[in-house]
């Protein structure tokens, strides 16, 4: 009896020590990790427990993510198309009527050695006429003409580094000075216009991306703020029993993360559906034009970036809202 | 240990809640904090819990000067204090079990330990059979006991109670006071704010008496009427003696629960 009294006496004295939670680094890390996975799961359940309002929020988020993403994809596709045109910027030299085929050939060979010229191709009046004849609608017009009205043409492909206005213009002026050359035409102006439009579109897309990203942050932030207001009492009690701000904030951060992640995934689904819908009509269009225009989607890497960005923005919105509102919720 | 040095508290409204209060409560001591309503009992407790800050003077808890405690350490200090509130502060969106488990989850205990400790604490307040219920379905006395279980579940060295018997009948009040006494007997420093003078008179513990924010009594209370200062901790040796016996009962009962939970 005396022995057991003694034993209990020591236990009594060591009590405060026994009251401390596990404090080795590994057990604390494990507790932290356990809490994260627990909270991550609980916050998903909480989202599902209010399906209608969660769905509304997620829908708003997915639209806000879809819009800039779609614009970015559109711009990328246009840039891609004009990029193909870049490879083949051409100058057309319309020769004087009296220049013979052999002289035209020789001139083409001569021009090929000029600086800034990638290649040249001499198209004789006869060849030009033939190619016109194969074109739909031109057949009869060509046949009705008494003689071939077409001049010989040297098609000059410019090398790519020459694509600034000045250098291309210099080349055109040099060509037009040749006595055999009647008219020198260069199709640079339309390309520059398209480029300006692409530049504008890219800026617009960047601006819209920024604005709607802020929108995502604000929408998530507001949703989280409402959630914090609803759980006010719980937060205060949790703080009273010794919860850190980080502990209290955690479920809200996960909630924001899920909102952003799910919103981005739905945006990705919407974009994929839109791509399929457009591909069908675009196929018909490219068949009409006889050229292969293919729509580029987001690709794996960009899809991943989109989803991660959505999650990050959601987290950021939740962080802004919770760090502000949870700090203010002190036990009173 | 809890120590107040010339502590005054004036609220922003200009109301003086405490004026120049000094006392010290040793580790392992049990004391009552009493006085009419509005005398400053709650303010005093709130200063200890860091829910308020003193306008003047120093509050020391567990050798920490609270005013100098970095903000991020406040949660750690709160984990050392079990607090029983008059209005329970229970959460009605979860079970009794989950309410009691909260301090352990917050402190990062292993799930296995959580189950064992929660059941031991609920057994101590005789509510083990109601662990799955929502606290809303319990009576006032039962809710108060859930609050007590939550306050002691992580075995804090300090136990504070603000009018824990406020809405309870005398029998229940006596039971709850008995519980506090048992915790004190296993080494917990206990401070109970109450205006139930009859109860205090029966308990043979030190009383801190507040009147209009000033400490007018600070000493051992045996007759319920006379107070003398300067007797801090005088009857500690007596309570230490029966501590061991009661402790044995307590320990063995909670040990049983521990082994049951483990099985």
Coordinates of C-alpha atoms in Angstrom, one line a residue:
Chain A
X1 CA 0.0 0.0 0.0
X2 CA 2.8 2.3 1.0
X3 CA 4.6 1.4 -2.1
X4 CA 1.6 2.1 -4.4
X5 CA 1.1 5.4 -2.6
X6 CA 4.7 6.3 -3.4
X7 CA 4.2 5.4 -7.0
X8 CA 1.1 7.5 -7.3
X9 CA 2.9 10.3 -5.6
X10 CA 5.6 10.4 -8.2
X11 CA 3.0 10.2 -10.9
X12 CA 1.2 13.2 -9.5
X13 CA 4.4 15.2 -9.6
X14 CA 5.2 14.3 -13.1
X15 CA 1.7 15.2 -14.3
X16 CA 2.4 18.5 -15.9
X17 CA 5.0 16.8 -18.1
X18 CA 2.5 14.2 -19.2
X19 CA 0.1 16.9 -20.2
X20 CA 2.3 18.1 -23.1
X21 CA 1.4 16.8 -26.5
X22 CA 3.9 14.5 -28.5
X23 CA 6.9 16.7 -29.1
X24 CA 9.5 14.8 -31.0
X25 CA 10.0 16.3 -34.5
X26 CA 8.8 13.2 -36.4
X27 CA 5.6 12.9 -34.3
X28 CA 4.9 16.5 -34.7
X29 CA 5.4 16.3 -38.5
X30 CA 3.2 13.3 -38.6
X31 CA 0.5 15.0 -36.6
X32 CA 0.8 18.0 -38.9
X33 CA 0.5 15.8 -42.0
X34 CA -2.4 13.9 -40.5
X35 CA -4.2 17.1 -39.8
X36 CA -3.7 18.3 -43.3
X37 CA -5.1 15.2 -44.9
X38 CA -8.0 15.3 -42.4
X39 CA -8.7 18.9 -43.1
X40 CA -8.4 18.5 -46.8
X41 CA -11.1 15.8 -46.7
X42 CA -13.3 17.7 -44.3
X43 CA -13.3 20.8 -46.4
X44 CA -14.3 18.8 -49.5
X45 CA -17.2 17.4 -47.5
X46 CA -18.1 20.8 -46.4
X47 CA -18.3 21.9 -50.0
X48 CA -20.5 19.0 -50.8
X49 CA -22.8 19.7 -47.9
X50 CA -24.0 22.9 -49.5
X51 CA -24.1 21.6 -53.1
X52 CA -26.2 24.4 -54.6
X53 CA -24.1 27.4 -53.4
X54 CA -20.9 25.5 -54.0
X55 CA -22.0 24.8 -57.6
X56 CA -22.8 28.4 -58.2
X57 CA -19.5 29.6 -56.9
X58 CA -17.6 27.0 -59.0
X59 CA -19.6 27.9 -62.1
X60 CA -18.7 31.5 -61.7
X61 CA -15.1 30.6 -61.2
X62 CA -15.0 28.2 -64.2
X63 CA -16.5 31.0 -66.4
X64 CA -14.0 33.5 -65.1
X65 CA -11.2 31.0 -65.9
X66 CA -12.6 29.9 -69.3
X67 CA -12.9 33.4 -70.8
X68 CA -9.2 34.4 -70.7
X69 CA -8.1 30.9 -71.5
X70 CA -10.3 30.8 -74.6
X71 CA -9.0 34.2 -75.7
X72 CA -5.4 33.1 -75.2
X73 CA -6.1 30.0 -77.3
X74 CA -7.7 32.0 -80.0
X75 CA -4.7 34.4 -80.1
X76 CA -2.3 31.5 -80.2
X77 CA -4.1 30.0 -83.2
X78 CA -4.1 33.3 -85.1
X79 CA -0.4 33.8 -84.3
X80 CA 0.2 30.3 -85.5
X81 CA -1.5 30.9 -88.8
X82 CA 0.3 34.2 -89.5
X83 CA 3.5 32.4 -88.4
X84 CA 3.0 30.0 -91.3
X85 CA 2.6 33.0 -93.6
X86 CA 5.9 34.5 -92.3
X87 CA 7.8 31.6 -93.7
X88 CA 6.7 32.5 -97.2
X89 CA 6.7 36.2 -97.5
X90 CA 6.9 36.8 -101.2
X91 CA 7.7 39.6 -103.6
X92 CA 6.2 39.3 -107.0
X93 CA 8.1 40.9 -109.9
X94 CA 5.9 41.4 -112.9
X95 CA 8.1 41.5 -115.9
X96 CA 7.8 43.7 -119.0
X97 CA 5.7 42.0 -121.7
X98 CA 8.6 41.7 -124.1
X99 CA 11.0 39.8 -121.8
X100 CA 11.4 36.3 -123.1
X101 CA 11.3 33.1 -121.1
X102 CA 15.0 32.6 -121.2
X103 CA 15.8 36.2 -120.1
X104 CA 13.3 35.8 -117.3
X105 CA 14.9 32.6 -116.2
X106 CA 18.4 34.3 -116.2
X107 CA 17.0 37.2 -114.2
X108 CA 15.5 34.9 -111.7
X109 CA 18.9 33.2 -111.3
X110 CA 20.6 36.6 -111.0
X111 CA 18.2 37.8 -108.3
X112 CA 18.6 34.6 -106.3
X113 CA 22.1 35.8 -105.4
X114 CA 20.9 39.1 -103.9
X115 CA 21.2 39.5 -100.2
X116 CA 17.9 38.9 -98.4
X117 CA 16.5 36.6 -101.0
X118 CA 15.9 33.0 -100.1
X119 CA 14.8 31.7 -103.4
X120 CA 13.3 32.7 -106.8
X121 CA 11.0 31.0 -109.2
X122 CA 10.3 32.1 -112.7
X123 CA 6.7 31.7 -113.8
X124 CA 6.4 32.0 -117.6
X125 CA 3.2 33.6 -119.1
X126 CA 2.2 30.1 -120.4
X127 CA 2.5 28.5 -117.0
X128 CA 0.6 31.3 -115.4
X129 CA -2.2 30.9 -117.9
X130 CA -2.3 27.2 -117.2
X131 CA -2.6 27.6 -113.5
X132 CA -5.4 30.1 -114.0
X133 CA -7.2 27.7 -116.2
X134 CA -7.3 25.1 -113.4
X135 CA -8.8 27.6 -111.1
X136 CA -12.6 27.5 -110.6
X137 CA -14.4 30.2 -112.6
X138 CA -11.3 31.4 -114.5
X139 CA -11.5 28.7 -117.1
X140 CA -14.0 30.3 -119.4
X141 CA -12.6 33.8 -119.0
X142 CA -9.1 32.7 -120.0
X143 CA -10.4 30.7 -122.9
X144 CA -12.4 33.7 -124.2
X145 CA -9.3 36.0 -124.4
X146 CA -7.7 36.4 -127.8
X147 CA -4.2 36.3 -126.4
X148 CA -2.4 35.5 -123.2
X149 CA -2.6 38.8 -121.1
X150 CA -0.3 37.5 -118.4
X151 CA 3.2 38.7 -118.0
X152 CA 6.1 36.6 -116.8
X153 CA 6.5 36.7 -113.1
X154 CA 9.5 36.1 -110.9
X155 CA 8.3 35.0 -107.5
X156 CA 10.9 36.0 -104.9
X157 CA 10.8 34.4 -101.4
X158 CA 12.5 36.7 -98.9
X159 CA 14.6 35.3 -96.2
X160 CA 13.0 35.7 -92.8
X161 CA 15.4 38.2 -91.2
X162 CA 14.4 40.6 -93.9
X163 CA 10.9 41.0 -92.6
X164 CA 11.2 44.5 -91.4
X165 CA 9.5 47.1 -93.6
X166 CA 12.6 49.1 -94.5
X167 CA 14.8 46.3 -95.7
X168 CA 12.0 44.7 -97.6
X169 CA 11.1 48.1 -99.2
X170 CA 14.8 48.6 -100.2
X171 CA 14.8 45.3 -101.9
X172 CA 11.6 46.1 -103.7
X173 CA 13.1 49.5 -104.9
X174 CA 16.2 47.7 -106.2
X175 CA 14.0 45.3 -108.1
X176 CA 11.8 47.9 -109.6
X177 CA 14.8 49.7 -111.0
X178 CA 15.6 46.7 -113.2
X179 CA 14.5 47.6 -116.7
X180 CA 12.9 44.2 -117.3
X181 CA 10.7 44.7 -114.3
X182 CA 7.3 46.4 -114.7
X183 CA 5.8 46.2 -111.2
X184 CA 7.2 44.9 -108.0
X185 CA 4.7 44.0 -105.3
X186 CA 5.3 42.9 -101.8
X187 CA 2.7 41.6 -99.5
X188 CA 4.0 42.9 -96.2
X189 CA 1.4 45.4 -95.3
X190 CA -1.4 42.9 -94.6
X191 CA 1.0 40.8 -92.6
X192 CA 1.9 43.8 -90.5
X193 CA -1.8 44.5 -89.9
X194 CA -2.4 40.9 -88.8
X195 CA 0.6 41.1 -86.5
X196 CA -0.7 44.3 -85.0
X197 CA -4.0 42.6 -84.4
X198 CA -2.3 39.7 -82.8
X199 CA -0.2 42.0 -80.6
X200 CA -3.4 43.8 -79.6
X201 CA -5.1 40.5 -78.9
X202 CA -2.3 39.3 -76.8
X203 CA -2.4 42.5 -74.7
X204 CA -6.1 42.2 -74.4
X205 CA -5.8 38.6 -73.3
X206 CA -3.1 39.5 -70.8
X207 CA -5.3 42.3 -69.4
X208 CA -8.4 40.1 -69.3
X209 CA -6.4 37.3 -67.7
X210 CA -5.2 39.7 -65.0
X211 CA -8.7 41.1 -64.4
X212 CA -10.4 37.8 -64.2
X213 CA -7.7 36.3 -62.0
X214 CA -8.4 39.1 -59.6
X215 CA -12.1 38.2 -60.1
X216 CA -11.4 34.6 -59.1
X217 CA -9.5 35.7 -56.0
X218 CA -12.3 38.1 -55.0
X219 CA -15.1 35.5 -55.6
X220 CA -13.2 32.9 -53.6
X221 CA -12.3 35.5 -50.9
X222 CA -16.0 36.5 -50.5
X223 CA -17.2 32.9 -50.4
X224 CA -14.6 32.1 -47.7
X225 CA -15.5 35.3 -45.8
X226 CA -19.1 34.1 -45.6
X227 CA -18.0 30.7 -44.5
X228 CA -15.9 32.2 -41.8
X229 CA -18.8 34.3 -40.6
X230 CA -20.9 31.1 -40.5
X231 CA -18.3 29.4 -38.4
X232 CA -17.5 32.3 -36.1
X233 CA -18.5 30.5 -32.9
X234 CA -16.5 27.4 -33.8
X235 CA -13.4 29.6 -34.6
X236 CA -13.6 31.4 -31.3
X237 CA -14.0 28.1 -29.3
X238 CA -11.2 26.5 -31.2
X239 CA -8.9 29.5 -30.4
X240 CA -9.9 29.3 -26.8
X241 CA -8.7 25.8 -26.5
X242 CA -5.3 26.8 -27.9
X243 CA -5.6 26.7 -31.7
X244 CA -3.0 28.7 -33.7
X245 CA -4.2 31.1 -36.4
X246 CA -2.6 28.7 -38.9
X247 CA -4.7 25.8 -37.5
X248 CA -7.9 27.8 -37.8
X249 CA -7.1 29.1 -41.2
X250 CA -6.2 25.6 -42.7
X251 CA -9.7 24.4 -43.5
X252 CA -10.5 27.6 -45.2
X253 CA -7.3 27.6 -47.3
X254 CA -8.2 24.0 -48.4
X255 CA -11.7 25.2 -49.3
X256 CA -10.3 27.9 -51.5
X257 CA -7.9 25.5 -53.0
X258 CA -10.7 23.1 -53.9
X259 CA -12.9 25.9 -55.3
X260 CA -10.1 27.1 -57.6
X261 CA -9.1 23.5 -58.6
X262 CA -12.6 22.3 -59.4
X263 CA -13.3 25.6 -61.2
X264 CA -10.2 25.2 -63.4
X265 CA -11.0 21.6 -64.2
X266 CA -14.5 22.5 -65.3
X267 CA -13.0 25.4 -67.3
X268 CA -10.8 22.8 -69.0
X269 CA -13.8 20.6 -69.8
X270 CA -15.6 23.6 -71.3
X271 CA -12.6 24.5 -73.4
X272 CA -12.2 20.9 -74.7
X273 CA -15.9 20.8 -75.6
X274 CA -15.6 24.2 -77.3
X275 CA -12.6 22.9 -79.3
X276 CA -14.5 19.8 -80.5
X277 CA -17.5 21.9 -81.5
X278 CA -15.3 24.3 -83.4
X279 CA -13.2 21.6 -85.0
X280 CA -16.2 20.3 -86.9
X281 CA -17.2 23.6 -88.4
X282 CA -13.5 24.5 -89.1
X283 CA -13.1 21.2 -91.0
X284 CA -15.9 22.2 -93.3
X285 CA -14.3 25.7 -93.7
X286 CA -10.8 24.4 -94.5
X287 CA -12.3 21.9 -97.0
X288 CA -13.9 24.8 -98.8
X289 CA -10.6 26.7 -98.9
X290 CA -8.6 23.6 -99.7
X291 CA -6.1 24.2 -97.0
X292 CA -5.6 22.4 -93.8
X293 CA -6.4 24.7 -90.9
X294 CA -6.2 22.8 -87.6
X295 CA -7.3 24.3 -84.3
X296 CA -4.7 24.0 -81.5
X297 CA -6.0 23.2 -78.1
X298 CA -4.3 23.9 -74.8
X299 CA -2.0 20.9 -74.7
X300 CA -1.0 18.9 -71.7
X301 CA 1.5 21.4 -70.2
X302 CA -0.8 24.4 -70.5
X303 CA -3.8 22.4 -69.2
X304 CA -1.7 21.5 -66.1
X305 CA -0.7 25.2 -65.7
X306 CA -4.3 26.2 -66.0
X307 CA -5.5 23.8 -63.3
X308 CA -2.6 24.7 -61.0
X309 CA -3.2 28.4 -61.5
X310 CA -6.8 28.0 -60.7
X311 CA -5.9 26.2 -57.5
X312 CA -3.3 28.8 -56.6
X313 CA -5.8 31.7 -57.2
X314 CA -8.4 29.9 -55.0
X315 CA -5.9 29.4 -52.3
X316 CA -4.8 33.0 -52.5
X317 CA -8.4 34.3 -52.3
X318 CA -8.9 32.1 -49.2
X319 CA -5.6 33.2 -47.7
X320 CA -6.5 36.9 -48.1
X321 CA -9.9 36.5 -46.7
X322 CA -9.0 34.2 -43.8
X323 CA -5.8 36.0 -42.7
X324 CA -7.9 39.2 -42.5
X325 CA -11.0 37.9 -40.9
X326 CA -9.6 35.1 -38.6
X327 CA -7.1 37.4 -37.0
X328 CA -10.0 39.7 -36.1
X329 CA -12.0 36.9 -34.5
X330 CA -10.3 36.9 -31.1
X331 CA -12.1 35.4 -28.1
X332 CA -13.9 38.3 -26.3
Chain B
X1 CA 1.6 29.5 -10.6
X2 CA -0.5 32.5 -11.2
X3 CA 0.6 35.9 -10.0
X4 CA -0.9 39.4 -10.2
X5 CA 1.2 42.4 -9.4
X6 CA -0.7 45.6 -8.9
X7 CA -3.0 44.9 -11.8
X8 CA -5.6 47.4 -12.9
X9 CA -8.0 47.1 -15.8
X10 CA -9.9 50.0 -17.2
X11 CA -12.1 49.3 -20.1
X12 CA -12.3 51.7 -23.1
X13 CA -15.7 52.8 -21.7
X14 CA -13.9 54.2 -18.7
X15 CA -15.2 51.6 -16.4
X16 CA -12.6 50.4 -13.8
X17 CA -13.0 46.6 -13.6
X18 CA -10.0 45.9 -11.5
X19 CA -7.9 48.3 -9.3
X20 CA -4.5 47.4 -8.0
X21 CA -5.0 43.7 -7.5
X22 CA -2.1 41.6 -6.2
X23 CA -2.1 38.0 -5.3
X24 CA -0.3 34.8 -6.1
X25 CA -1.6 31.3 -6.5
X26 CA 1.0 28.5 -6.1
X27 CA 1.3 25.6 -8.4
X28 CA -1.0 22.8 -7.2
X29 CA -3.2 25.2 -5.1
X30 CA -6.9 25.5 -5.3
X31 CA -8.7 28.8 -4.7
X32 CA -12.0 30.5 -5.1
X33 CA -12.6 33.9 -6.6
X34 CA -15.7 35.5 -5.3
X35 CA -17.5 38.8 -4.9
X36 CA -20.8 40.2 -6.1
X37 CA -21.6 40.3 -9.8
X38 CA -19.7 43.0 -11.5
X39 CA -16.9 43.0 -8.9
X40 CA -14.3 41.9 -11.6
X41 CA -14.2 38.1 -11.3
X42 CA -14.7 37.6 -15.0
X43 CA -12.2 40.3 -15.9
X44 CA -9.6 38.7 -13.6
X45 CA -10.1 35.3 -15.3
X46 CA -10.1 36.9 -18.8
X47 CA -6.7 38.5 -18.0
X48 CA -5.3 35.1 -17.2
X49 CA -6.7 33.6 -20.4
X50 CA -5.3 36.5 -22.4
X51 CA -8.7 37.6 -23.6
X52 CA -8.0 41.0 -22.1
X53 CA -4.8 42.9 -21.3
X54 CA -4.2 44.8 -18.1
X55 CA -4.1 48.6 -18.2
X56 CA -1.5 48.6 -15.4
X57 CA 0.5 46.0 -13.6
X58 CA 1.8 42.5 -14.5
X59 CA 0.1 39.2 -14.8
X60 CA 2.3 36.1 -14.6
X61 CA 1.2 32.6 -15.5
X62 CA 3.5 29.6 -15.4
X63 CA 6.6 32.0 -15.0
X64 CA 5.5 33.9 -18.1
X65 CA 4.9 37.6 -18.0
X66 CA 1.8 37.7 -20.2
X67 CA 2.4 41.2 -21.6
X68 CA 5.7 40.1 -22.9
X69 CA 4.4 36.8 -24.4
X70 CA 4.8 36.9 -28.2
X71 CA 1.4 36.7 -29.9
X72 CA 2.3 33.3 -31.5
X73 CA 2.8 31.8 -28.1
X74 CA -0.6 32.7 -26.9
X75 CA -2.2 29.4 -28.2
X76 CA 0.6 27.4 -26.5
X77 CA -0.2 29.1 -23.1
X78 CA -4.0 28.5 -23.6
X79 CA -3.3 24.8 -24.1
X80 CA -1.9 24.8 -20.5
X81 CA -5.2 26.2 -19.2
X82 CA -8.4 24.2 -19.1
X83 CA -11.3 26.7 -18.9
X84 CA -14.8 26.0 -17.8
X85 CA -17.2 28.7 -19.0
X86 CA -20.6 29.6 -17.5
X87 CA -22.2 29.4 -20.9
X88 CA -20.2 26.1 -21.7
X89 CA -18.9 27.3 -25.1
X90 CA -19.8 24.0 -26.5
X91 CA -20.2 23.5 -30.3
X92 CA -23.7 22.1 -31.2
X93 CA -22.7 21.1 -34.7
X94 CA -20.8 18.0 -33.4
X95 CA -21.0 15.2 -30.9
X96 CA -20.0 15.3 -27.2
X97 CA -17.0 13.2 -28.2
X98 CA -15.9 15.7 -30.8
X99 CA -16.3 18.6 -28.5
X100 CA -14.1 17.1 -25.9
X101 CA -11.5 16.0 -28.5
X102 CA -11.1 19.5 -29.8
X103 CA -8.2 20.6 -27.5
X104 CA -6.3 17.4 -28.4
X105 CA -6.8 17.8 -32.1
X106 CA -5.6 21.4 -31.8
X107 CA -2.5 20.3 -29.9
X108 CA -1.7 17.6 -32.5
X109 CA -2.3 14.4 -30.5
X110 CA -2.2 11.1 -32.2
X111 CA -5.7 9.8 -33.1
X112 CA -5.2 6.7 -30.9
X113 CA -4.3 8.9 -27.9
X114 CA -7.3 11.1 -28.6
X115 CA -9.8 8.3 -28.3
X116 CA -8.3 7.1 -25.1
X117 CA -8.0 10.5 -23.4
X118 CA -11.5 11.6 -24.5
X119 CA -13.1 8.5 -23.1
X120 CA -11.1 8.8 -19.8
X121 CA -12.2 12.4 -19.4
X122 CA -15.8 11.6 -20.2
X123 CA -15.7 8.8 -17.8
X124 CA -14.4 11.1 -15.1
X125 CA -17.6 13.3 -15.5
X126 CA -19.8 10.2 -15.9
X127 CA -20.9 11.0 -19.5
X128 CA -19.1 8.1 -21.3
X129 CA -22.5 6.7 -22.3
X130 CA -23.5 10.0 -24.0
X131 CA -20.4 10.5 -26.2
X132 CA -22.3 10.1 -29.5
X133 CA -25.0 12.6 -28.6
X134 CA -25.2 16.2 -29.5
X135 CA -24.6 18.4 -26.5
X136 CA -27.8 20.2 -27.3
X137 CA -29.7 17.1 -26.2
X138 CA -28.1 17.2 -22.8
X139 CA -29.3 18.9 -19.6
X140 CA -27.6 22.0 -18.3
X141 CA -25.6 20.1 -15.7
X142 CA -24.5 17.5 -18.3
X143 CA -23.4 20.3 -20.7
X144 CA -21.4 21.8 -17.9
X145 CA -19.7 18.4 -17.3
X146 CA -18.9 18.1 -21.0
X147 CA -17.3 21.5 -20.7
X148 CA -15.3 20.2 -17.7
X149 CA -14.2 17.1 -19.6
X150 CA -13.0 19.3 -22.5
X151 CA -11.2 21.6 -20.0
X152 CA -9.2 18.7 -18.5
X153 CA -8.8 16.3 -21.5
X154 CA -5.3 17.4 -22.3
X155 CA -4.4 17.3 -18.6
X156 CA -3.5 21.0 -18.3
X157 CA -1.6 22.3 -15.3
X158 CA -4.2 25.0 -14.8
X159 CA -7.9 24.8 -14.5
X160 CA -10.0 28.0 -14.5
X161 CA -13.8 28.1 -14.0
X162 CA -16.1 31.0 -14.4
X163 CA -19.3 30.5 -12.5
X164 CA -19.4 26.8 -13.3
X165 CA -22.4 26.2 -11.0
X166 CA -24.2 29.3 -12.1
X167 CA -27.4 27.6 -13.4
X168 CA -27.2 24.4 -11.4
X169 CA -29.1 23.1 -8.4
X170 CA -27.1 22.6 -5.1
X171 CA -26.6 18.8 -5.6
X172 CA -25.2 19.3 -9.1
X173 CA -23.1 22.2 -7.9
X174 CA -21.6 20.1 -5.1
X175 CA -20.8 17.3 -7.6
X176 CA -19.0 19.7 -9.9
X177 CA -17.1 21.2 -7.0
X178 CA -16.1 17.7 -6.0
X179 CA -14.7 17.2 -9.5
X180 CA -12.6 20.3 -9.3
X181 CA -11.3 19.2 -5.9
X182 CA -10.3 15.8 -7.4
X183 CA -8.4 17.5 -10.2
X184 CA -6.7 19.7 -7.7
X185 CA -5.7 16.6 -5.8
X186 CA -3.8 15.3 -8.7
X187 CA -1.7 18.4 -8.9
X188 CA -3.8 20.8 -11.1
X189 CA -3.8 24.5 -10.0
X190 CA -7.5 25.4 -9.8
X191 CA -9.1 28.8 -9.7
X192 CA -12.9 28.9 -9.5
X193 CA -14.9 32.1 -9.8
X194 CA -18.3 31.8 -8.1
X195 CA -20.7 33.8 -6.0
X196 CA -22.0 30.6 -4.3
X197 CA -20.8 31.5 -0.8
X198 CA -22.5 28.5 0.8
X199 CA -20.5 26.2 -1.4
X200 CA -17.2 28.0 -0.7
X201 CA -17.9 27.8 3.0
X202 CA -18.1 24.0 2.9
X203 CA -14.9 23.6 0.7
X204 CA -12.1 24.8 3.1
X205 CA -10.1 26.4 0.4
X206 CA -8.5 29.8 -0.1
X207 CA -10.8 32.6 -1.2
X208 CA -9.9 35.7 -3.2
X209 CA -12.7 38.2 -2.6
X210 CA -13.3 41.1 -5.0
X211 CA -15.3 44.2 -4.2
X212 CA -15.7 46.8 -6.9
X213 CA -12.5 45.7 -8.6
X214 CA -10.4 45.6 -5.4
X215 CA -9.1 42.6 -3.6
X216 CA -10.6 42.8 -0.1
X217 CA -10.0 39.3 1.0
X218 CA -7.2 36.9 0.3
X219 CA -6.7 33.9 2.5
X220 CA -7.8 30.6 3.9
X221 CA -11.5 30.4 4.5
X222 CA -12.8 28.0 7.2
X223 CA -15.7 29.8 8.8
X224 CA -16.9 31.5 5.7
X225 CA -16.8 35.0 7.4
X226 CA -13.3 35.9 8.6
X227 CA -10.5 36.4 6.1
X228 CA -6.9 37.1 6.9
X229 CA -4.2 37.9 4.4
X230 CA -0.7 36.6 4.5
X231 CA -1.7 33.0 4.8
X232 CA -1.1 32.0 1.3
X233 CA -0.9 28.3 0.9
X234 CA -1.1 27.7 4.6
X235 CA -3.3 24.6 4.3
X236 CA -1.4 23.1 1.4
X237 CA 0.3 20.6 3.7
X238 CA -3.1 19.3 4.8
X239 CA -4.5 18.9 1.3
X240 CA -1.2 17.3 0.2
X241 CA -1.8 14.6 2.7
X242 CA -5.2 13.4 1.4
X243 CA -4.1 14.1 -2.1
X244 CA -2.3 10.8 -2.3
X245 CA -5.3 8.8 -1.2
X246 CA -7.8 10.4 -3.6
X247 CA -5.2 10.3 -6.3
X248 CA -5.0 6.6 -6.0
X249 CA -8.7 6.2 -6.7
X250 CA -8.6 8.6 -9.5
X251 CA -5.6 7.1 -11.2
X252 CA -6.9 3.5 -10.9
X253 CA -10.3 4.4 -12.3
X254 CA -8.8 6.2 -15.2
X255 CA -6.3 3.4 -15.7
X256 CA -9.2 1.0 -16.1
X257 CA -10.6 3.2 -18.7
X258 CA -7.3 3.4 -20.5
X259 CA -7.0 -0.4 -20.7
X260 CA -10.6 -0.7 -21.8
X261 CA -10.1 1.8 -24.5
X262 CA -6.9 0.0 -25.5
X263 CA -8.7 -3.3 -25.8

